Tab-separated table of C-alpha atoms and ligand atoms in Angstrom:
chain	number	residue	atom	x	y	z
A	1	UNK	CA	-18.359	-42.249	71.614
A	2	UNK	CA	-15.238	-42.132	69.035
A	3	UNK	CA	-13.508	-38.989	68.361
A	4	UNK	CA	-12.373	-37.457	65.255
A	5	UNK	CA	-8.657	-37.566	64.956
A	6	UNK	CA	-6.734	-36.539	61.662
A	7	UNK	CA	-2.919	-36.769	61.946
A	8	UNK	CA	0.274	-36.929	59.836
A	9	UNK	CA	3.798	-35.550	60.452
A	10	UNK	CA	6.327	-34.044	57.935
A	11	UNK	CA	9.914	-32.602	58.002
A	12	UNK	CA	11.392	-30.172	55.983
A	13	UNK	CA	14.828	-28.610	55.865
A	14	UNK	CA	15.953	-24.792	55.995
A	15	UNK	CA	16.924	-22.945	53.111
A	16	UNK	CA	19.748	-20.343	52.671
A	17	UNK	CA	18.579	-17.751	49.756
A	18	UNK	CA	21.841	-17.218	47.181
A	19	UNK	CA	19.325	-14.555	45.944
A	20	UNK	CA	17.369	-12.871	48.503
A	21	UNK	CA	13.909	-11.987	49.274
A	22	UNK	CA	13.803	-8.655	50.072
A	23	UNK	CA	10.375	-7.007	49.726
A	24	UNK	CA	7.082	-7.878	49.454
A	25	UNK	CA	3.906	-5.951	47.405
A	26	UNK	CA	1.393	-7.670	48.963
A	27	UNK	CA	1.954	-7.948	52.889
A	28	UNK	CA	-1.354	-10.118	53.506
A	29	UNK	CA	-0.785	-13.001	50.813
A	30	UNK	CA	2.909	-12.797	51.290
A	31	UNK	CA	4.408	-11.605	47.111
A	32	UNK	CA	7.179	-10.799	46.866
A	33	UNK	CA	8.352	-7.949	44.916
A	34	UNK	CA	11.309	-10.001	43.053
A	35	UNK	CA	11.932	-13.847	42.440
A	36	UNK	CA	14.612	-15.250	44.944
A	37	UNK	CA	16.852	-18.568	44.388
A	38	UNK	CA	18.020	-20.643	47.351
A	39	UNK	CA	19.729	-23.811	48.211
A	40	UNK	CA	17.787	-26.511	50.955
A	41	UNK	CA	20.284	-27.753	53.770
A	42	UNK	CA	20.633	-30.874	54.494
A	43	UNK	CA	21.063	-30.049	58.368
A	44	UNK	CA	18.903	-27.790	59.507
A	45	UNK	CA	14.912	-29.313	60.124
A	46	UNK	CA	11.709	-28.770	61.776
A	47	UNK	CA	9.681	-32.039	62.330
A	48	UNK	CA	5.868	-31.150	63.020
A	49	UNK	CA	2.929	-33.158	63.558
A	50	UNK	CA	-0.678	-31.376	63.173
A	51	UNK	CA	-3.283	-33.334	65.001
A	52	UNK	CA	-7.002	-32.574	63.959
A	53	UNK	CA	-9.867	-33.442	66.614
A	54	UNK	CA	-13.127	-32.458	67.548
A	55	UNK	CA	-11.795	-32.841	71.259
A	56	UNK	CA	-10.199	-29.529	71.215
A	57	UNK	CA	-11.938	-26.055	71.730
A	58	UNK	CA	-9.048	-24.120	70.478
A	59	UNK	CA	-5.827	-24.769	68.256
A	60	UNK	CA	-2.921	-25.766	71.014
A	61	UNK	CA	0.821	-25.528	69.874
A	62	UNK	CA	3.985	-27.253	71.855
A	63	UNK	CA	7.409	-25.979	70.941
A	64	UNK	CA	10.278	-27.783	71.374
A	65	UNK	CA	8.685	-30.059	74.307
A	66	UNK	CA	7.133	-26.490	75.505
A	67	UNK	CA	3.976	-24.909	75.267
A	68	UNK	CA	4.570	-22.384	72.697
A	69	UNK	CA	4.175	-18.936	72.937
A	70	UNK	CA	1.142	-16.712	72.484
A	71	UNK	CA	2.370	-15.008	69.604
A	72	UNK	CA	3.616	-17.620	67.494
A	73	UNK	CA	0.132	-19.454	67.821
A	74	UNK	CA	-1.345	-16.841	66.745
A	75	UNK	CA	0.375	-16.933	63.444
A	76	UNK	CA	-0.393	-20.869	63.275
A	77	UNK	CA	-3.840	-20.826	63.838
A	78	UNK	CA	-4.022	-17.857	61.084
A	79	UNK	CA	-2.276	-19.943	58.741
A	80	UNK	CA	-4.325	-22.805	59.297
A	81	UNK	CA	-7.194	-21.079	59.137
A	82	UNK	CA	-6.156	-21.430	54.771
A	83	UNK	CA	-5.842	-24.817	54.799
A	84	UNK	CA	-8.823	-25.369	56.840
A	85	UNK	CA	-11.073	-23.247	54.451
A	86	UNK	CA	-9.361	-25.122	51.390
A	87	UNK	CA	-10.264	-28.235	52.828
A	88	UNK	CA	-13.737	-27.639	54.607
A	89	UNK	CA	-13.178	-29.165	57.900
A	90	UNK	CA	-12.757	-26.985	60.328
A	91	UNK	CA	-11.508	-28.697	63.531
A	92	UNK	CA	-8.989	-27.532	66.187
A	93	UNK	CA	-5.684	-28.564	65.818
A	94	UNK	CA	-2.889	-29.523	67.999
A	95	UNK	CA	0.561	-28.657	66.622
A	96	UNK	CA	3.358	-30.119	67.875
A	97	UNK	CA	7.174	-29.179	66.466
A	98	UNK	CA	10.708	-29.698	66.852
A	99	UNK	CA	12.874	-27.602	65.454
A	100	UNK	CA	16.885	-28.941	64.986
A	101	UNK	CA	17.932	-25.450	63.522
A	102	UNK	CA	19.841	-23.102	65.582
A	103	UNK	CA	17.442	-20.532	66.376
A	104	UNK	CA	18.745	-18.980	69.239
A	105	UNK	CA	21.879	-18.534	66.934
A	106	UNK	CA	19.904	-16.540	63.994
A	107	UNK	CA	19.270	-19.127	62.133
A	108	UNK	CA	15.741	-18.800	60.648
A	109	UNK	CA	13.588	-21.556	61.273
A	110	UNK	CA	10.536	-19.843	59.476
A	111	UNK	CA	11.573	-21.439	56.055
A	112	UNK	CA	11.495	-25.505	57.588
A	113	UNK	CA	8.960	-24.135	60.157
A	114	UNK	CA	5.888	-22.869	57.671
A	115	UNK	CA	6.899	-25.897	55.311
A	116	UNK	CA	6.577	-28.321	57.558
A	117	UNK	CA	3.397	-26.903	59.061
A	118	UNK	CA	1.725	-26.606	55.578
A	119	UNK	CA	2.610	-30.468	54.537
A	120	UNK	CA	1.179	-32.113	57.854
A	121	UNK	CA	-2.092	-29.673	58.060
A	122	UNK	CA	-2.801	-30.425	54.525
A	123	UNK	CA	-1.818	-34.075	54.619
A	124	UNK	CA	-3.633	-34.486	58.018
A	125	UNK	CA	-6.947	-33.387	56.303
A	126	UNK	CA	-6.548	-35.344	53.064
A	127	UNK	CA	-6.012	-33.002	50.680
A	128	UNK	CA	-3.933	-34.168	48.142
A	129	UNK	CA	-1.387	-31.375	46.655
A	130	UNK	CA	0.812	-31.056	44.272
A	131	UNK	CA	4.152	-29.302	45.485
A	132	UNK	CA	3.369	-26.179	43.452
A	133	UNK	CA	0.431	-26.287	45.545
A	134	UNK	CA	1.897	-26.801	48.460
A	135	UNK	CA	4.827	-24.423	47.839
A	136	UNK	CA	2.049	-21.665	47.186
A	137	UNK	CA	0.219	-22.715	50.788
A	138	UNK	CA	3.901	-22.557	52.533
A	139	UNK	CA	4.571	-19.170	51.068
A	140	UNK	CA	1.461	-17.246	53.428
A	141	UNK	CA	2.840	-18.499	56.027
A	142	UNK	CA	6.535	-17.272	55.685
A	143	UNK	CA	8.059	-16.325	52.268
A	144	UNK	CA	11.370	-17.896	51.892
A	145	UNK	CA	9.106	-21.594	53.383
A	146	UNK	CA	7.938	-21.725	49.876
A	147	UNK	CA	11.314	-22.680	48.871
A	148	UNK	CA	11.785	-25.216	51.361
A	149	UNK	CA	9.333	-27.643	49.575
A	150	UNK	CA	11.697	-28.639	47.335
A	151	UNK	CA	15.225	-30.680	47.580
A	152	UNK	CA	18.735	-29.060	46.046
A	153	UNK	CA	18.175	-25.658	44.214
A	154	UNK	CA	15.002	-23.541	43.647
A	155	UNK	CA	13.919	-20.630	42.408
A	156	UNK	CA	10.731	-18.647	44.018
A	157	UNK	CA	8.834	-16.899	41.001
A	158	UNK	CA	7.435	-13.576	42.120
A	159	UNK	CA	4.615	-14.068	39.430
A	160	UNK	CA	2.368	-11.349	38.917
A	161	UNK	CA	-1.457	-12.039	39.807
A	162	UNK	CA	-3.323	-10.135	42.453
A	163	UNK	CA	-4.386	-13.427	44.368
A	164	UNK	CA	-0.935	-15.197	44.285
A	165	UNK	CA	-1.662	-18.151	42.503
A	166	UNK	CA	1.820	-18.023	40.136
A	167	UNK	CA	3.924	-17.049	43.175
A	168	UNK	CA	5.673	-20.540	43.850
A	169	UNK	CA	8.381	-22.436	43.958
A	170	UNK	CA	10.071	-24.990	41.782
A	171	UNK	CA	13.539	-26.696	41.294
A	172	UNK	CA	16.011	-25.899	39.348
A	173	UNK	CA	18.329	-29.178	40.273
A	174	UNK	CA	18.238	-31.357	42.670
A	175	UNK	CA	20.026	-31.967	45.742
A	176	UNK	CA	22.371	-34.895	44.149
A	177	UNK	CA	22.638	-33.292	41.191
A	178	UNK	CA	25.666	-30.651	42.531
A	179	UNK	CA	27.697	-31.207	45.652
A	180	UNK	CA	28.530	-27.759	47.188
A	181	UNK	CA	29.486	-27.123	50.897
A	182	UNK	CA	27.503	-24.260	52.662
A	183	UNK	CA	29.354	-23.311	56.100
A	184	UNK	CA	26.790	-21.694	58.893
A	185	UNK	CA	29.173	-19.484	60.342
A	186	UNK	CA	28.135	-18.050	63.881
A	187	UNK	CA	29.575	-15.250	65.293
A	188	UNK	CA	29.366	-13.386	68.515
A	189	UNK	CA	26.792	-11.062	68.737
A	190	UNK	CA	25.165	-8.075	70.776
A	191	UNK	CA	22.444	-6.235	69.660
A	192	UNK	CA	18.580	-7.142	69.430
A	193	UNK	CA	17.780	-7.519	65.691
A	194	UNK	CA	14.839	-6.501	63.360
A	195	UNK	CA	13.157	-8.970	62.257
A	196	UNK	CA	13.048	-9.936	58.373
A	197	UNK	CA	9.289	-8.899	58.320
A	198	UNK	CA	10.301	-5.673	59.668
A	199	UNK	CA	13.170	-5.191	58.152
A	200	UNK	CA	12.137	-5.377	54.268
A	201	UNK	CA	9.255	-3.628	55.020
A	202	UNK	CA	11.187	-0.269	56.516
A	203	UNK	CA	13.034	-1.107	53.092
A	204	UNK	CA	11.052	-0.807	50.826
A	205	UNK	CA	9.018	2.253	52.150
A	206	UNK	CA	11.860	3.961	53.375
A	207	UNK	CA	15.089	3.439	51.619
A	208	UNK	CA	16.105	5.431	48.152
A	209	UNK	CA	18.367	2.407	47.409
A	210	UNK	CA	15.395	-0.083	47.126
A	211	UNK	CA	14.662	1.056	43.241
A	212	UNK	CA	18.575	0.359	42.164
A	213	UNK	CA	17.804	-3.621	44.082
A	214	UNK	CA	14.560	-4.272	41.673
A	215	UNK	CA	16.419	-3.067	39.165
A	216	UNK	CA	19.485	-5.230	38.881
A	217	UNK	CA	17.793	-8.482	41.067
A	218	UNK	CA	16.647	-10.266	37.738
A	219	UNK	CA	19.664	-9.846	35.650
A	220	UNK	CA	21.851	-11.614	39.597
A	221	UNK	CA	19.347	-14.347	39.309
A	222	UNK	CA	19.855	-14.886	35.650
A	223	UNK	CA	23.351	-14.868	36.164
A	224	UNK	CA	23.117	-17.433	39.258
A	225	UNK	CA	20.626	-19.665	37.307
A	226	UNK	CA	23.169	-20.194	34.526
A	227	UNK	CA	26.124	-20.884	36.795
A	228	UNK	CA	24.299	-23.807	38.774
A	229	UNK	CA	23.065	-25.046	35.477
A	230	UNK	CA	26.657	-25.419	33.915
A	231	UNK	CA	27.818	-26.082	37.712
A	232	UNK	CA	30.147	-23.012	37.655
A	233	UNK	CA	31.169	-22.475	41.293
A	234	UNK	CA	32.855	-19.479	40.968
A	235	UNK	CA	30.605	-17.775	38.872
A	236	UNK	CA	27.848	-18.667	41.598
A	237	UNK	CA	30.035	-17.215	44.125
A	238	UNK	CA	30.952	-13.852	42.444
A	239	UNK	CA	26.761	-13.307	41.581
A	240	UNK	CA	26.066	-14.740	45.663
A	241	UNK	CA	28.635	-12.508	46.987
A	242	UNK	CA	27.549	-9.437	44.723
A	243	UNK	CA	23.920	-9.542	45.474
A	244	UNK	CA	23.967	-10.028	49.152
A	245	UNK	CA	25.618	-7.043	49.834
A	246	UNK	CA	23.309	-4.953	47.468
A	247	UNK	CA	20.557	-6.033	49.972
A	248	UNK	CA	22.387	-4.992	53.050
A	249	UNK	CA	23.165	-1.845	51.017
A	250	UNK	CA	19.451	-1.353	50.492
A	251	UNK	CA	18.702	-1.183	54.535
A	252	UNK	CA	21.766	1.138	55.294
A	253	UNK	CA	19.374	3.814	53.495
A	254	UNK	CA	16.436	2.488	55.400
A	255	UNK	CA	14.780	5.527	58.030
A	256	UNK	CA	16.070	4.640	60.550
A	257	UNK	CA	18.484	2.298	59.004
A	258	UNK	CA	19.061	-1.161	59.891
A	259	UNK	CA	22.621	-2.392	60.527
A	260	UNK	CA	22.840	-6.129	60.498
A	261	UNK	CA	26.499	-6.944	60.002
A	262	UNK	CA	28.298	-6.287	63.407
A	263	UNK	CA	31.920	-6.739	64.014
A	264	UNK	CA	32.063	-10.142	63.688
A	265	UNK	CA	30.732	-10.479	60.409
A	266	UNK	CA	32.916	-8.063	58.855
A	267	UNK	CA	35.715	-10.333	60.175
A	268	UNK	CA	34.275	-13.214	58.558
A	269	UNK	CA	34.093	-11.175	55.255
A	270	UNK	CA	37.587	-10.193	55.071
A	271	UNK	CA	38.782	-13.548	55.573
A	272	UNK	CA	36.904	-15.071	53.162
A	273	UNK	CA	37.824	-12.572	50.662
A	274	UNK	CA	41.419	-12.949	51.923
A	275	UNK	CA	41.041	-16.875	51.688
A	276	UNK	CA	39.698	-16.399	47.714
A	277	UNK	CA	43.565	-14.333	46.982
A	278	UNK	CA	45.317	-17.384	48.258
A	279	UNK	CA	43.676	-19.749	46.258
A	280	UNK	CA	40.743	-21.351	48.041
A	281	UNK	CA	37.329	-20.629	46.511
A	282	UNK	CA	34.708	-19.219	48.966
A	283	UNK	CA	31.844	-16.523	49.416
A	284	UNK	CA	30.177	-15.499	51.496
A	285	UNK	CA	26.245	-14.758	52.068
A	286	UNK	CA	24.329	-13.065	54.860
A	287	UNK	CA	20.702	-12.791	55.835
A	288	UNK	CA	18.982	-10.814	57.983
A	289	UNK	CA	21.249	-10.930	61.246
A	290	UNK	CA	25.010	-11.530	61.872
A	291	UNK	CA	25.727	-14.695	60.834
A	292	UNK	CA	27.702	-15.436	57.874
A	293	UNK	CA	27.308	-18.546	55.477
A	294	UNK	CA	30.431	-19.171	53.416
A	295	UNK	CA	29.998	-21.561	50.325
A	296	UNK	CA	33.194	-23.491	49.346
A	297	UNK	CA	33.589	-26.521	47.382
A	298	UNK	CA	33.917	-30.303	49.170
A	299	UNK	CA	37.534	-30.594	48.863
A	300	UNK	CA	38.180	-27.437	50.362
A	301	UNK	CA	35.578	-27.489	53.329
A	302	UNK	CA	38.291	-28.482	56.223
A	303	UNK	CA	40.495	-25.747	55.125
A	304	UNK	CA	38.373	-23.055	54.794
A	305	UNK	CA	36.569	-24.156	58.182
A	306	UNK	CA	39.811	-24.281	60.098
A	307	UNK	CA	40.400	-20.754	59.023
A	308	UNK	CA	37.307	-19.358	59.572
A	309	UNK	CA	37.497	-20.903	63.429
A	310	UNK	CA	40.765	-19.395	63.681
A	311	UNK	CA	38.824	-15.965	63.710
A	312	UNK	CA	38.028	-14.416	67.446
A	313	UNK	CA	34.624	-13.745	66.555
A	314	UNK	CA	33.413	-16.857	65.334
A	315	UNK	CA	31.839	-19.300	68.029
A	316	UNK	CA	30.821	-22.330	65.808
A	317	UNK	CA	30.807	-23.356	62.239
A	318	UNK	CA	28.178	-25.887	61.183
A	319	UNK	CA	28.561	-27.649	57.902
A	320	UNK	CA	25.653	-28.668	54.849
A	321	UNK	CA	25.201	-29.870	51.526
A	322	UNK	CA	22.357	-29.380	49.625
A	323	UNK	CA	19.564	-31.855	51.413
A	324	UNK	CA	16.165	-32.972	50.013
A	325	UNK	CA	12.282	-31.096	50.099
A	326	UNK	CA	9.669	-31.824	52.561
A	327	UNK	CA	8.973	-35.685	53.415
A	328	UNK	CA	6.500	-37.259	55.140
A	329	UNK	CA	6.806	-39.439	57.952
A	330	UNK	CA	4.859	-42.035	59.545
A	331	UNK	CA	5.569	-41.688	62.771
A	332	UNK	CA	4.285	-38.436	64.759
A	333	UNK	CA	5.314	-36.692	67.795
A	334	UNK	CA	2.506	-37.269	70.137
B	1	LIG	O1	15.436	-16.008	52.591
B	1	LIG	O2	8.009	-12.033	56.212
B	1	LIG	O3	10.736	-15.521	54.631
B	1	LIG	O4	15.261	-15.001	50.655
B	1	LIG	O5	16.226	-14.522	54.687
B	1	LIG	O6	8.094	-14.480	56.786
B	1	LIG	O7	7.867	-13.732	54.409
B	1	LIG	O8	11.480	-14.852	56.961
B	1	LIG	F1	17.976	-12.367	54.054
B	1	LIG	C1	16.692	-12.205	54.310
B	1	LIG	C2	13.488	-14.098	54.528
B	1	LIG	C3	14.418	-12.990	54.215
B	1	LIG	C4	16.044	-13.694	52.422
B	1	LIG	O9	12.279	-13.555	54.958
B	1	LIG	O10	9.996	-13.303	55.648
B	1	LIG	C5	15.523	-14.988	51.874
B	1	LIG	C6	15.829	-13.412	53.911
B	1	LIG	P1	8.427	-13.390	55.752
B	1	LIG	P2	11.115	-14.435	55.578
């Protein structure tokens, strides 16, 4: 007897938000309560390949060569649980993913991981979407994977219905369309962190700074929509800068509050900032841990990267451009 077996692989690259995502109003469908802008890296990738059969009697998931773990599978199945209703099959799946981001160095692989996921499920069972479509299936999985559909810049529109259907991505330029260098600067670390989900969550119940974020977010993003339209660099970097450290601001009146820059990043700060009075263009963004990511322009890169190596604290600095949206590919990883 022939089994059932519904396959396709896809990649898709990390994201680093220029305007965060920091809050959502509906915890379930994943909206967010403001639009966010990012910029896809041309480095950082998960490669999955979702494997549909009626041989399975539960959804399996392998991790980097590893069975995965309990949790995360959990989450998976969940979020294919979507796509299978959307699609009407509803076989077991076997998920199998390589991620080529460095995790264990707080770099988020949610973004590539959830958009990756969503194109291979969907492909696998033949439905045929549209990236908006796509970009709005990525999203319940993990917010800022919504993003990740797309190549070069994007915005994430918060939109405003109840069931999430105009809360998507699209892109704002392409990935040839404006050369920029984004440096992935590590730095050594100590404590345990909150997680994102956590973390904007605490936020926005908690902390009386959250109202003055939603209140300026829109006008940031306006601001950093215009510069990468008329490819103004240091415009970008001033609005970047800016709005990343009203988010951190925003969790320092979290109860309890949440401290993500540690020693090292403050180094990494001042020496960017210190790098900008001598001449060289850079800024600086941070996410949700320690780890700093320093945009400079091309012809600057090896400068500012020797400099920023010269610092105690920092243990590796990775270098991207702006890289393309999710592909498919036709070989898989089974
Ligand atoms: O990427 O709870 O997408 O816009 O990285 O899975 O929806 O992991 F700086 C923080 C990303 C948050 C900003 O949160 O959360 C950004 C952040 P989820 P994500």
């Amino acid at each position: 007897m022939s089994h059932i077996r519904l396959i396709a692989t896809a990649k898709a690259n990390t994201n680093i938000a220029l305007i965060k995502y920091w809050g959502k109003r509906d915890e379930k469908l994943i909206l967010p309560m403001n639009s966010s802008l990012s910029v896809t890296l041309d480095n950082f990738y998960t490669i999955t390949t979702v494997e549909f059969t009626d041989t399975l009697t539960e959804d399996k998931l392998i991790w980097d060569q590893a069975p995965g773990n309990y949790e995360e599978l959990i989450k998976i199945s969940s979020f294919l649980d979507i796509i299978r209703k959307k699609s009407g099959i509803n076989l077991h799946a076997k998920v199998i993913t390589e991620n080529h981001v460095p995790t264990a160095a707080g770099f988020a692989s949610s973004a590539s991981g959830y958009a990756a996921l969503a194109a291979a499920a969907t492909k696998a069972l033949g439905l045929n979407l549209s990236h908006k479509e796509l970009s709005i299936i990525a999203r319940q999985g993990s917010g800022s994977a919504c993003r990740s559909v797309y190549g070069g810049f994007v915005e994430w529109q918060k939109g405003s219905m109840e069931d999430g259907s105009d809360s998507y991505a699209y892109q704002i330029l392409n990935e040839n369309a404006w050369n920029i260098t984004i440096l992935s600067v590590m730095v050594a670390s100590g404590q345990k962190k909150v997680s994102s989900r956590d973390g904007m969550k605490r936020t926005v119940e908690t902390s009386p700074f959250y109202k003055g974020w939603l209140s300026t977010v829109n006008e940031d993003l306006e601001e950093a929509k215009k510069a990468i339209r008329n490819r103004d660099f240091v415009s970008l970097g001033e609005v970047v800068e800016r709005t990343a450290l009203k988010m951190h601001a925003t969790m320092l009146g979290a109860i309890p509050p949440i401290i993500y820059l540690e020693s090292g990043t403050l180094e990494v700060m001042n020496r960017v900032q210190e790098l900008r009075q001598n001449g060289f263009p850079a800024y600086f963004t941070i996410d949700a841990g320690p780890n700093v990511k320093v945009l400079c322009q091309p012809e600057n890169e090896s400068r500012i990267k020797q400099a920023l190596m010269e610092l105690g604290s920092v243990q590796k600095v990775i270098s991207c451009n702006p890289g393309e949206g999710v592909r498919y590919l036709s070989e898989h990883l089974v």
